[in-house]
Coordinates of C-alpha atoms in Angstrom, one line a residue:
Chain I
M22 CA -10.6 15.5 -45.2
R23 CA -14.4 15.8 -45.5
N24 CA -14.5 12.0 -45.6
L25 CA -12.4 11.6 -42.4
F26 CA -15.3 11.6 -40.0
P27 CA -17.4 9.0 -41.9
I28 CA -14.4 6.8 -42.4
L29 CA -13.5 6.9 -38.7
T30 CA -17.1 6.1 -37.9
V31 CA -17.0 3.0 -40.1
V32 CA -13.7 1.9 -38.7
A33 CA -15.0 2.3 -35.2
A34 CA -18.0 0.3 -36.1
I35 CA -15.8 -2.4 -37.5
F36 CA -13.8 -2.6 -34.2
A37 CA -17.1 -2.6 -32.2
L38 CA -18.4 -5.5 -34.3
W39 CA -15.0 -7.3 -33.9
Y40 CA -15.2 -7.0 -30.1
A41 CA -18.9 -8.1 -30.1
G42 CA -18.0 -11.0 -32.4
S43 CA -15.2 -12.2 -30.2
V44 CA -17.4 -12.1 -27.1
V45 CA -20.1 -14.2 -28.9
L46 CA -17.7 -16.6 -30.5
N47 CA -15.5 -17.1 -27.5
A48 CA -18.4 -17.4 -25.0
P49 CA -19.1 -21.2 -25.5
W50 CA -15.5 -22.0 -24.5
A51 CA -15.7 -19.7 -21.5
Y52 CA -19.0 -21.4 -20.4
D53 CA -17.5 -24.8 -20.9
K54 CA -14.5 -23.9 -18.7
A55 CA -16.8 -22.5 -16.0
E56 CA -19.0 -25.6 -16.0
R57 CA -16.1 -27.9 -15.6
A58 CA -14.8 -25.7 -12.7
G59 CA -18.3 -25.7 -11.3
V60 CA -18.8 -21.9 -11.1
E61 CA -21.4 -19.6 -12.4
L62 CA -20.2 -16.8 -14.6
T63 CA -21.4 -13.3 -14.2
T64 CA -21.6 -11.2 -17.4
K65 CA -18.5 -9.2 -16.3
E66 CA -16.5 -12.3 -15.8
L67 CA -17.7 -13.8 -19.0
I68 CA -16.6 -10.8 -21.0
A69 CA -13.2 -10.6 -19.2
D70 CA -12.7 -14.3 -20.0
T71 CA -13.6 -13.9 -23.7
M72 CA -11.1 -11.1 -23.9
S73 CA -8.1 -13.1 -22.6
Q74 CA -8.3 -16.7 -23.8
K75 CA -5.2 -18.4 -25.0
K76 CA -6.6 -19.9 -28.2
P77 CA -9.8 -17.9 -28.8
K78 CA -12.0 -18.5 -31.8
L79 CA -11.8 -14.8 -32.6
P80 CA -9.1 -13.0 -30.8
P81 CA -10.2 -9.4 -29.8
P82 CA -8.1 -6.6 -31.4
H83 CA -6.1 -5.8 -28.3
Q84 CA -4.8 -9.4 -28.1
V85 CA -3.8 -9.3 -31.8
G86 CA -2.2 -5.9 -31.2
A87 CA -0.2 -7.2 -28.3
E88 CA 1.0 -10.2 -30.2
I89 CA 2.1 -8.0 -33.1
W90 CA 4.0 -5.7 -30.7
K91 CA 5.5 -8.7 -29.0
T92 CA 6.8 -10.1 -32.3
T93 CA 8.0 -6.8 -33.8
G94 CA 8.6 -3.8 -31.5
A95 CA 9.6 -5.8 -28.5
M96 CA 11.9 -7.9 -30.6
V97 CA 13.6 -4.8 -32.0
A98 CA 14.0 -3.4 -28.4
K99 CA 15.7 -6.7 -27.5
G100 CA 17.9 -6.3 -30.6
R101 CA 16.6 -9.5 -32.2
A102 CA 14.7 -7.9 -35.0
F103 CA 15.6 -10.7 -37.4
S104 CA 15.3 -13.7 -35.2
K105 CA 13.0 -16.5 -36.6
R106 CA 10.2 -15.6 -34.1
S107 CA 10.0 -12.1 -35.3
L108 CA 7.3 -11.0 -37.7
I109 CA 9.7 -8.5 -39.2
Y110 CA 11.8 -11.4 -40.4
H111 CA 8.8 -13.2 -41.9
S112 CA 7.5 -10.0 -43.4
W113 CA 10.8 -9.4 -45.0
I114 CA 10.8 -12.9 -46.6
T115 CA 7.4 -12.3 -48.0
L116 CA 8.2 -8.7 -49.0
S117 CA 11.3 -9.6 -51.0
A118 CA 9.4 -12.2 -53.0
T119 CA 6.6 -9.8 -53.6
L120 CA 8.9 -7.0 -54.8
L121 CA 10.9 -9.3 -57.1
G122 CA 7.7 -10.8 -58.5
F123 CA 6.2 -7.4 -59.0
A124 CA 9.3 -6.1 -60.8
L125 CA 9.4 -9.1 -63.1
G126 CA 5.7 -9.0 -63.7
T127 CA 5.7 -5.3 -64.5
G128 CA 8.6 -5.6 -66.8
F129 CA 7.1 -8.6 -68.6
G130 CA 3.7 -6.9 -68.8
I131 CA 5.1 -3.7 -70.3
I132 CA 7.1 -5.6 -72.9
L133 CA 4.1 -7.7 -73.8
S134 CA 1.8 -4.7 -74.1
V135 CA 4.3 -2.9 -76.4
G136 CA 4.3 -6.0 -78.5
I137 CA 0.6 -6.1 -78.6
V138 CA 0.2 -2.5 -79.5
Y139 CA 2.9 -2.5 -82.2
N140 CA 2.3 -5.9 -83.8
R141 CA -1.1 -6.8 -85.2
S142 CA -0.7 -10.5 -85.3
M143 CA 0.5 -10.5 -81.7
D144 CA -2.5 -8.4 -80.7
M145 CA -4.9 -10.9 -82.3
S146 CA -3.2 -14.1 -81.0
V147 CA -1.8 -13.2 -77.6
M148 CA -4.4 -10.9 -76.2
P149 CA -7.2 -13.5 -75.9
W150 CA -4.8 -15.9 -74.2
V151 CA -3.6 -13.2 -71.8
I152 CA -7.3 -12.9 -70.7
A153 CA -7.8 -16.6 -70.7
S154 CA -4.7 -17.1 -68.6
Q155 CA -6.4 -15.3 -65.8
T156 CA -9.5 -17.5 -65.8
I157 CA -7.1 -20.2 -64.6
P158 CA -7.0 -19.9 -60.9
I159 CA -3.2 -19.6 -60.9
L160 CA -2.9 -19.7 -57.2
A161 CA -4.2 -23.2 -57.4
I162 CA -1.1 -24.1 -59.4
A163 CA 1.2 -22.5 -56.9
P164 CA 2.1 -25.8 -55.1
M165 CA 3.1 -27.4 -58.4
I166 CA 5.3 -24.5 -59.5
I167 CA 7.0 -24.6 -56.2
V168 CA 7.6 -28.3 -56.1
V169 CA 8.7 -28.5 -59.8
L170 CA 11.1 -25.6 -59.5
N171 CA 12.4 -27.2 -56.3
A172 CA 13.0 -30.4 -58.2
V173 CA 15.1 -28.5 -60.8
G174 CA 17.1 -27.1 -58.0
I175 CA 15.6 -23.6 -57.9
S176 CA 14.3 -22.8 -54.4
G177 CA 13.8 -20.0 -52.0
L178 CA 12.9 -16.6 -53.4
L179 CA 12.5 -17.3 -57.1
P180 CA 9.6 -19.8 -57.2
K181 CA 7.4 -17.5 -55.1
A182 CA 8.4 -14.5 -57.3
V183 CA 7.3 -16.5 -60.3
I184 CA 3.8 -16.9 -58.9
S185 CA 3.7 -13.2 -58.0
M186 CA 4.9 -12.3 -61.5
Y187 CA 2.2 -14.4 -63.1
L188 CA -0.5 -12.7 -61.0
S189 CA 0.9 -9.2 -61.5
F190 CA 1.6 -9.1 -65.2
F191 CA -2.0 -9.3 -66.2
P192 CA -3.3 -5.9 -64.8
V193 CA -0.2 -4.3 -66.2
V194 CA -0.8 -5.7 -69.7
V195 CA -4.4 -4.6 -69.7
G196 CA -3.7 -1.1 -68.4
M197 CA -0.7 -0.5 -70.6
V198 CA -2.4 -1.6 -73.8
K199 CA -5.2 0.7 -73.0
G200 CA -2.7 3.5 -72.1
L201 CA -0.5 3.1 -75.1
R202 CA -3.6 3.2 -77.3
S203 CA -5.0 6.3 -75.5
P204 CA -3.5 9.0 -77.8
D205 CA -6.1 9.9 -80.3
H206 CA -5.9 10.3 -84.0
M207 CA -5.1 14.0 -83.9
Q208 CA -2.1 13.4 -81.7
V209 CA -0.8 10.5 -83.8
D210 CA -1.3 12.5 -87.0
Q211 CA 0.6 15.4 -85.4
M212 CA 3.6 13.1 -84.7
K213 CA 3.4 12.0 -88.4
T214 CA 3.5 15.6 -89.6
W215 CA 6.6 16.1 -87.6
N216 CA 8.0 13.1 -89.4
A217 CA 8.5 11.2 -86.1
S218 CA 9.9 7.7 -86.3
R219 CA 8.1 4.9 -84.6
A220 CA 10.6 4.9 -81.8
Q221 CA 10.0 8.7 -81.3
E222 CA 6.3 8.2 -81.4
F223 CA 6.6 5.6 -78.7
W224 CA 9.0 7.5 -76.4
K225 CA 7.5 11.0 -76.8
L226 CA 3.8 10.3 -77.3
R227 CA 2.6 6.8 -76.4
L228 CA 4.7 6.1 -73.3
P229 CA 4.0 9.4 -71.6
S230 CA 0.3 9.3 -72.3
S231 CA 0.1 5.8 -70.9
M232 CA 1.2 6.8 -67.4
P233 CA -2.2 7.6 -66.0
F234 CA -3.2 4.1 -67.0
L235 CA -0.1 2.5 -65.7
F236 CA -0.3 3.5 -62.1
P237 CA -3.7 2.1 -61.2
S238 CA -2.6 -1.2 -62.8
L239 CA 0.5 -1.1 -60.7
K240 CA -1.6 -0.8 -57.6
V241 CA -3.7 -3.8 -58.5
A242 CA -0.5 -5.7 -59.5
M243 CA 1.2 -5.0 -56.2
A244 CA -1.8 -6.3 -54.2
A245 CA -2.0 -9.4 -56.4
S246 CA 1.8 -9.9 -56.1
L247 CA 1.6 -9.9 -52.3
V248 CA -1.2 -12.5 -52.4
G249 CA 0.9 -14.6 -54.8
A250 CA 3.9 -14.5 -52.5
I251 CA 1.8 -15.4 -49.4
V252 CA 0.1 -18.4 -51.2
G253 CA 3.5 -19.4 -52.6
E254 CA 4.8 -19.9 -49.1
L255 CA 2.1 -22.4 -48.2
P256 CA 3.3 -25.6 -49.9
T257 CA 6.9 -25.3 -48.9
G258 CA 6.0 -26.7 -45.5
A259 CA 5.7 -23.4 -43.6
V260 CA 9.3 -22.5 -43.3
A261 CA 9.3 -18.8 -43.3
G262 CA 7.2 -15.9 -44.4
L263 CA 3.7 -14.6 -43.6
G264 CA 2.0 -17.4 -45.5
A265 CA 4.0 -19.9 -43.4
R266 CA 2.9 -18.1 -40.2
L267 CA -0.7 -18.5 -41.4
L268 CA -0.3 -22.2 -42.1
G269 CA 1.6 -22.9 -38.9
G270 CA -1.0 -21.1 -37.0
S271 CA -3.8 -23.1 -38.5
Y272 CA -1.9 -26.4 -37.8
Y273 CA -1.6 -25.6 -34.2
G274 CA -4.8 -23.7 -33.6
Q275 CA -2.8 -20.5 -32.8
T276 CA -5.5 -18.1 -33.8
I277 CA -3.7 -15.1 -32.4
Q278 CA -0.7 -15.9 -34.5
I279 CA -2.9 -16.2 -37.6
W280 CA -4.6 -12.9 -37.0
S281 CA -1.4 -11.1 -36.3
A282 CA 0.1 -12.5 -39.6
L283 CA -3.1 -11.4 -41.4
I284 CA -3.0 -7.9 -40.0
T285 CA 0.7 -7.6 -40.8
A286 CA 0.0 -8.7 -44.4
A287 CA -2.8 -6.1 -44.5
V288 CA -0.5 -3.3 -43.3
L289 CA 2.1 -4.4 -45.8
A290 CA -0.4 -4.3 -48.6
A291 CA -1.6 -0.9 -47.6
A292 CA 1.9 0.5 -47.3
L293 CA 3.0 -0.9 -50.7
V294 CA -0.1 0.4 -52.5
G295 CA 0.3 3.7 -50.7
I296 CA 3.9 4.1 -51.8
I297 CA 2.8 3.5 -55.5
G298 CA 0.0 6.1 -54.9
M299 CA 2.6 8.6 -53.7
I300 CA 4.9 7.9 -56.7
Q301 CA 1.9 8.3 -58.9
K302 CA 1.1 11.7 -57.5
V303 CA 4.6 13.0 -57.9
V304 CA 5.1 11.6 -61.4
L305 CA 1.8 12.8 -62.7
K306 CA 2.3 16.2 -61.2
R307 CA 5.7 16.6 -62.8
M308 CA 4.2 15.5 -66.1
G309 CA 1.5 18.0 -65.7
M310 CA -1.3 15.5 -65.7
A311 CA -2.7 15.8 -62.2
Chain D
M12 CA 16.1 -34.3 -82.1
A13 CA 13.5 -35.0 -84.8
W14 CA 10.8 -34.0 -82.4
L15 CA 12.5 -30.6 -81.7
I16 CA 12.9 -29.9 -85.3
A17 CA 9.2 -30.8 -86.0
G18 CA 8.1 -28.5 -83.2
F19 CA 10.3 -25.7 -84.6
V20 CA 9.0 -26.1 -88.1
F21 CA 5.4 -26.2 -86.9
W22 CA 6.0 -23.0 -84.9
L23 CA 7.4 -21.2 -88.0
A24 CA 4.6 -22.4 -90.2
A25 CA 1.9 -21.4 -87.7
W26 CA 3.6 -18.0 -87.2
R27 CA 3.5 -17.4 -90.9
V28 CA -0.1 -18.4 -91.2
N29 CA -1.0 -16.1 -88.3
V30 CA 0.8 -13.1 -89.7
W31 CA -1.0 -13.8 -93.0
L32 CA -4.4 -14.2 -91.3
S33 CA -4.0 -11.0 -89.3
S34 CA -3.1 -9.0 -92.3
M35 CA -6.4 -9.9 -93.9
P36 CA -9.5 -7.8 -93.2
G37 CA -10.7 -8.8 -89.8
T38 CA -13.8 -11.1 -89.8
R39 CA -15.3 -13.3 -87.1
T40 CA -13.4 -16.3 -88.4
T41 CA -10.0 -14.7 -88.3
A42 CA -10.7 -13.3 -84.9
L43 CA -11.4 -16.8 -83.7
L44 CA -8.8 -18.7 -85.8
V45 CA -5.7 -16.6 -84.9
P46 CA -5.9 -17.2 -81.1
T47 CA -6.9 -20.8 -81.6
L48 CA -3.8 -21.4 -83.8
F49 CA -1.7 -19.7 -81.2
G50 CA -3.0 -22.0 -78.5
V51 CA -2.5 -25.1 -80.7
T52 CA 1.0 -24.0 -81.5
I53 CA 1.9 -23.7 -77.8
I54 CA 0.6 -27.2 -77.1
V55 CA 2.4 -28.7 -80.1
I56 CA 5.7 -27.1 -79.1
W57 CA 5.2 -28.2 -75.5
E58 CA 4.6 -31.8 -76.7
C59 CA 7.6 -31.7 -79.0
V60 CA 9.9 -30.2 -76.5
V61 CA 8.9 -32.7 -73.8
R62 CA 9.5 -35.6 -76.2
G63 CA 12.5 -34.2 -77.9
L64 CA 14.4 -33.4 -74.7
E65 CA 13.0 -36.4 -72.8
I66 CA 11.9 -34.3 -69.9
N67 CA 11.1 -36.3 -66.8
P68 CA 7.2 -36.5 -66.5
V69 CA 7.7 -35.7 -62.8
L70 CA 8.7 -32.2 -64.0
L71 CA 6.5 -31.5 -67.0
P72 CA 4.2 -34.2 -68.4
A73 CA 3.4 -34.0 -72.1
P74 CA 0.0 -32.7 -73.2
S75 CA -0.9 -36.1 -74.5
A76 CA -0.2 -37.7 -71.2
I77 CA -2.3 -35.1 -69.5
A78 CA -5.2 -35.8 -71.9
V79 CA -5.0 -39.5 -71.2
T80 CA -5.0 -38.9 -67.4
F81 CA -7.9 -36.5 -67.9
A82 CA -9.9 -39.1 -69.8
T83 CA -9.3 -42.0 -67.5
S84 CA -10.0 -40.1 -64.2
I85 CA -13.2 -38.2 -65.2
P86 CA -15.2 -39.6 -62.2
T87 CA -12.7 -38.3 -59.7
L88 CA -12.4 -35.0 -61.5
W89 CA -16.1 -34.6 -61.6
A90 CA -16.5 -35.3 -57.9
D91 CA -13.7 -32.7 -57.2
F92 CA -15.5 -30.2 -59.5
V93 CA -18.8 -30.6 -57.8
Q94 CA -17.2 -30.3 -54.3
T95 CA -15.1 -27.2 -55.1
A96 CA -16.7 -25.3 -58.0
I97 CA -20.4 -26.0 -57.4
K98 CA -20.7 -26.4 -53.6
G99 CA -17.8 -24.1 -52.5
A100 CA -17.3 -21.5 -55.2
L101 CA -20.8 -21.1 -56.7
S102 CA -22.8 -21.0 -53.4
G103 CA -20.3 -18.6 -51.9
Y104 CA -20.4 -16.5 -55.1
V105 CA -24.2 -16.3 -55.0
I106 CA -24.3 -15.5 -51.3
G107 CA -21.5 -13.0 -51.4
C108 CA -22.5 -11.1 -54.5
G109 CA -26.2 -11.1 -53.4
A110 CA -25.3 -9.7 -50.0
A111 CA -23.0 -7.1 -51.5
F112 CA -25.6 -6.0 -53.9
L113 CA -28.3 -5.6 -51.2
T114 CA -25.8 -3.8 -48.9
A115 CA -24.9 -1.4 -51.8
I116 CA -28.6 -0.5 -52.3
A117 CA -29.0 0.0 -48.5
I118 CA -25.8 2.2 -48.3
D119 CA -26.9 4.2 -51.3
R120 CA -29.7 5.9 -49.3
F121 CA -27.2 7.2 -46.8
P122 CA -24.4 9.4 -48.2
F123 CA -22.7 9.4 -44.8
L124 CA -22.2 5.6 -45.0
Q125 CA -21.2 5.9 -48.6
R126 CA -18.4 8.3 -47.8
G127 CA -17.2 6.1 -45.0
L128 CA -17.6 2.7 -46.5
L129 CA -16.3 3.3 -50.0
P130 CA -12.7 4.1 -49.0
V131 CA -12.7 1.3 -46.5
G132 CA -14.2 -1.1 -49.1
N133 CA -11.5 0.0 -51.6
F134 CA -8.9 -0.6 -49.0
V135 CA -10.2 -4.0 -48.0
A136 CA -10.4 -5.1 -51.7
A137 CA -6.7 -4.6 -52.0
L138 CA -5.9 -6.7 -48.9
P139 CA -4.7 -10.4 -49.1
I140 CA -8.1 -11.6 -48.0
I141 CA -7.2 -15.1 -49.0
G142 CA -5.4 -15.2 -45.6
M143 CA -8.8 -15.5 -43.9
A144 CA -9.0 -19.0 -45.3
P145 CA -7.4 -20.8 -42.3
I146 CA -9.7 -18.9 -39.9
M147 CA -12.8 -19.8 -41.9
V148 CA -11.7 -23.4 -42.0
M149 CA -11.4 -23.3 -38.2
W150 CA -14.9 -21.7 -37.8
F151 CA -16.9 -23.7 -40.3
G152 CA -15.2 -27.0 -40.4
F153 CA -13.4 -28.8 -43.3
D154 CA -16.4 -29.3 -45.6
W155 CA -17.6 -26.9 -48.3
Q156 CA -19.2 -24.5 -45.9
S157 CA -15.8 -23.0 -45.0
K158 CA -14.8 -22.7 -48.6
A159 CA -18.1 -20.9 -49.4
A160 CA -17.4 -18.6 -46.4
V161 CA -14.0 -17.7 -47.8
V162 CA -15.5 -17.0 -51.2
V163 CA -18.2 -14.8 -49.6
I164 CA -15.6 -12.6 -48.0
M165 CA -13.4 -12.5 -51.1
V166 CA -16.2 -11.4 -53.5
F167 CA -18.0 -9.1 -51.1
F168 CA -15.9 -5.9 -51.3
P169 CA -15.1 -5.8 -55.1
M170 CA -18.8 -6.4 -55.7
L171 CA -19.9 -3.7 -53.1
V172 CA -17.5 -1.1 -54.5
N173 CA -18.6 -1.7 -58.1
T174 CA -22.3 -1.7 -57.3
V175 CA -22.1 1.5 -55.2
E176 CA -20.2 3.1 -58.1
G177 CA -22.8 1.9 -60.5
L178 CA -25.7 3.4 -58.5
Q179 CA -24.0 6.8 -58.9
A180 CA -23.7 6.4 -62.6
T181 CA -26.8 8.3 -63.5
D182 CA -26.4 12.0 -64.1
H183 CA -28.4 15.0 -62.8
M184 CA -30.4 15.4 -65.9
Q185 CA -31.7 11.9 -65.8
R186 CA -32.6 12.1 -62.1
D187 CA -34.2 15.4 -62.6
L188 CA -36.3 14.0 -65.4
M189 CA -37.5 11.2 -63.1
R190 CA -38.4 13.9 -60.6
T191 CA -40.5 15.8 -63.1
Y192 CA -42.3 12.5 -63.7
A193 CA -43.0 12.5 -59.9
A194 CA -41.3 9.1 -59.7
S195 CA -41.0 7.7 -56.2
Y196 CA -37.6 6.5 -54.8
R197 CA -38.5 3.0 -55.7
Q198 CA -39.5 3.8 -59.2
T199 CA -36.4 5.8 -59.8
L200 CA -34.3 2.9 -58.5
M201 CA -36.0 0.2 -60.5
K202 CA -36.5 2.1 -63.8
L203 CA -33.4 4.3 -63.9
R204 CA -30.7 3.7 -61.5
L205 CA -30.5 -0.1 -61.3
P206 CA -30.5 -0.5 -65.1
A207 CA -27.9 2.2 -65.4
A208 CA -25.8 0.5 -62.7
M209 CA -25.8 -2.9 -64.6
P210 CA -22.5 -2.4 -66.5
F211 CA -20.8 -1.7 -63.2
V212 CA -22.5 -4.6 -61.5
F213 CA -21.4 -7.0 -64.2
N214 CA -17.9 -5.7 -63.9
G215 CA -18.0 -6.7 -60.3
L216 CA -19.6 -10.0 -61.1
K217 CA -16.9 -10.8 -63.6
I218 CA -14.1 -9.9 -61.3
S219 CA -15.7 -12.1 -58.7
T220 CA -15.9 -15.2 -60.8
T221 CA -12.1 -15.7 -60.8
L222 CA -11.8 -14.7 -57.2
A223 CA -14.5 -17.2 -56.2
L224 CA -12.6 -20.2 -57.8
I225 CA -9.3 -19.1 -56.4
G226 CA -10.8 -18.7 -52.9
A227 CA -12.5 -22.1 -53.0
I228 CA -9.3 -23.9 -54.2
V229 CA -6.8 -22.2 -51.9
A230 CA -9.1 -22.6 -48.9
E231 CA -8.8 -26.4 -49.4
F232 CA -5.0 -26.2 -48.9
F233 CA -5.9 -25.4 -45.2
G234 CA -7.9 -28.6 -44.7
S235 CA -10.7 -30.3 -46.6
P236 CA -12.5 -33.6 -46.9
I237 CA -10.8 -36.1 -49.2
K238 CA -12.2 -34.6 -52.4
G239 CA -12.0 -31.2 -54.0
M240 CA -9.7 -29.6 -56.6
G241 CA -7.5 -27.9 -54.1
F242 CA -7.1 -31.1 -52.0
R243 CA -6.3 -33.1 -55.1
I244 CA -3.8 -30.6 -56.3
S245 CA -1.9 -30.5 -53.1
T246 CA -1.9 -34.2 -52.5
E247 CA -1.0 -35.2 -56.0
V248 CA 1.8 -32.7 -56.0
G249 CA 3.0 -34.5 -52.9
R250 CA 3.0 -37.8 -54.7
L251 CA 4.7 -36.2 -57.8
A252 CA 1.8 -37.3 -60.0
L253 CA 1.9 -34.1 -62.1
D254 CA -0.2 -35.4 -64.9
M255 CA -3.1 -35.6 -62.5
V256 CA -2.4 -32.1 -61.2
W257 CA -2.4 -30.8 -64.8
A258 CA -5.7 -32.6 -65.5
E259 CA -7.1 -30.8 -62.4
I260 CA -5.7 -27.5 -63.8
V261 CA -7.5 -28.2 -67.1
V262 CA -10.7 -28.7 -65.1
A263 CA -10.0 -25.4 -63.2
A264 CA -9.4 -23.5 -66.4
L265 CA -12.5 -24.9 -68.0
A266 CA -14.6 -24.2 -65.0
G267 CA -13.2 -20.6 -64.8
S268 CA -13.7 -19.9 -68.4
L269 CA -17.2 -21.3 -68.4
F270 CA -18.1 -19.3 -65.3
Y271 CA -16.7 -16.1 -66.7
G272 CA -18.2 -16.8 -70.1
G273 CA -21.6 -17.4 -68.6
V274 CA -21.6 -14.1 -66.7
A275 CA -20.3 -12.3 -69.8
L276 CA -23.2 -13.8 -71.8
L277 CA -25.7 -12.7 -69.2
E278 CA -24.1 -9.3 -69.4
K279 CA -24.7 -9.2 -73.1
V280 CA -28.3 -10.0 -72.6
V281 CA -28.9 -7.5 -69.7
T282 CA -26.9 -4.6 -70.9
F283 CA -27.5 -4.9 -74.6
W284 CA -28.0 -1.1 -74.7
H285 CA -24.5 -0.2 -73.5
P286 CA -22.0 1.2 -76.1
S287 CA -19.4 -1.5 -75.2
Q288 CA -21.8 -4.2 -76.4
R289 CA -22.2 -2.7 -79.9
K290 CA -20.5 -4.3 -82.8
S291 CA -17.3 -2.4 -83.5
R292 CA -18.3 -1.7 -87.1

């Protein structure tokens, strides 16, 4: 809690900068309007105008907040929480792809890391390629994956989840390999003196001691997975999802819509990472590690 | 069918060789040969499967077809590479990492800012910043400036967090020693804290290389001039010319690996003293 005050100061500074930025960036358009109408703008009028434009260059926070409320809370109040105009609907589309991709990626990553730790030739041959696979900007391939899978007849949730999976398996592999190798010689020798089988060594020593490494990787993987799902929605022609809201907004110059989708995505990311953080706390506490 | 069998046989053979190689005492050659063989095997199997099952090139072109496209369209690929990787990604990378580095040094003097900015920076680093791309395209136009802007935002926070962490990497003993030498702030910074921070700085720089390329390419999906890797990928996908897309992916992979490799090499030179750079034996 010691950090609360500094954090709040920084957040307040960000908001102040945001407001200042929106005045500066929106001012030319306000002047333009005033000139065509043939009126002089006072400073007060100018600021009032920059705060309430319909398609501002940088919408001020309260406009974004109002838009988010209009497309979430107000929709719920009207009982249309899942209509196509509601951000809840779009968030759900993105969230489902994110979670599926995250689950697939985590599963794949854990299996791969077990293989890498227990099989020497796999370690030598696969590990360099796992690292190399991440120097390919996979997000760039997203459109192709979507289109190709569409052509095979797979559409909707799965193609996006595949992209999320590809992005999220890497941190899991790296973290788990580190974690599964974290027991030191003494501990491994102890297992040997107890005549433990390889399976027992895995379940009772390696897996438990990898947990502190797994959770930070899961956080990174979750964030990456959300990015993957959002980018995966771009090439499908802006049908549904937060990515589609971004693309649609940029086509029609609806800056407020872009920003509200962006903030929603940020909140979603924060919530997902926060949930993992909570699970981490509980699990590590019960295992006596935290 | 013959193609499939050939691929299968090659796979078995390569697997046996790899198992044999990895059971040998590890040397530099085996450490290089094993992954290479693994990569070659994947390409051979890919080629054989595509030919054997006669997969439509619209779905998955064979590696040989991709190589041909790559060779015949080098001028286009080069123009795209310059537009996206050099103008967009590299300039944004330099500006973003430089700005983050200087900000980190400035923050370092004020513990208050540090306590406030670090959690916020960590939080922002986890956000889908790539979503800023359409806004940047709106602000800075379609050309490479908007891509560089996206890259700047994307690399800023990972770099900032890493550098600030690095500047705290010295322990009390070391700083006390500097104080007994009557070293000024500047001297402590230049001679002790910055060198000690370098492993962290390079960690940030390495993370940023991939982010930079991704940022530059994805930003082009939101609008770009008629060249650039992201532009080419999205238009060629639309025309179902997948061999061209794959050629572009090869370029991206090469650019990404070179970029990362370059930074890693620089790291080796700068942080030669760090334990992680020592030979394992």
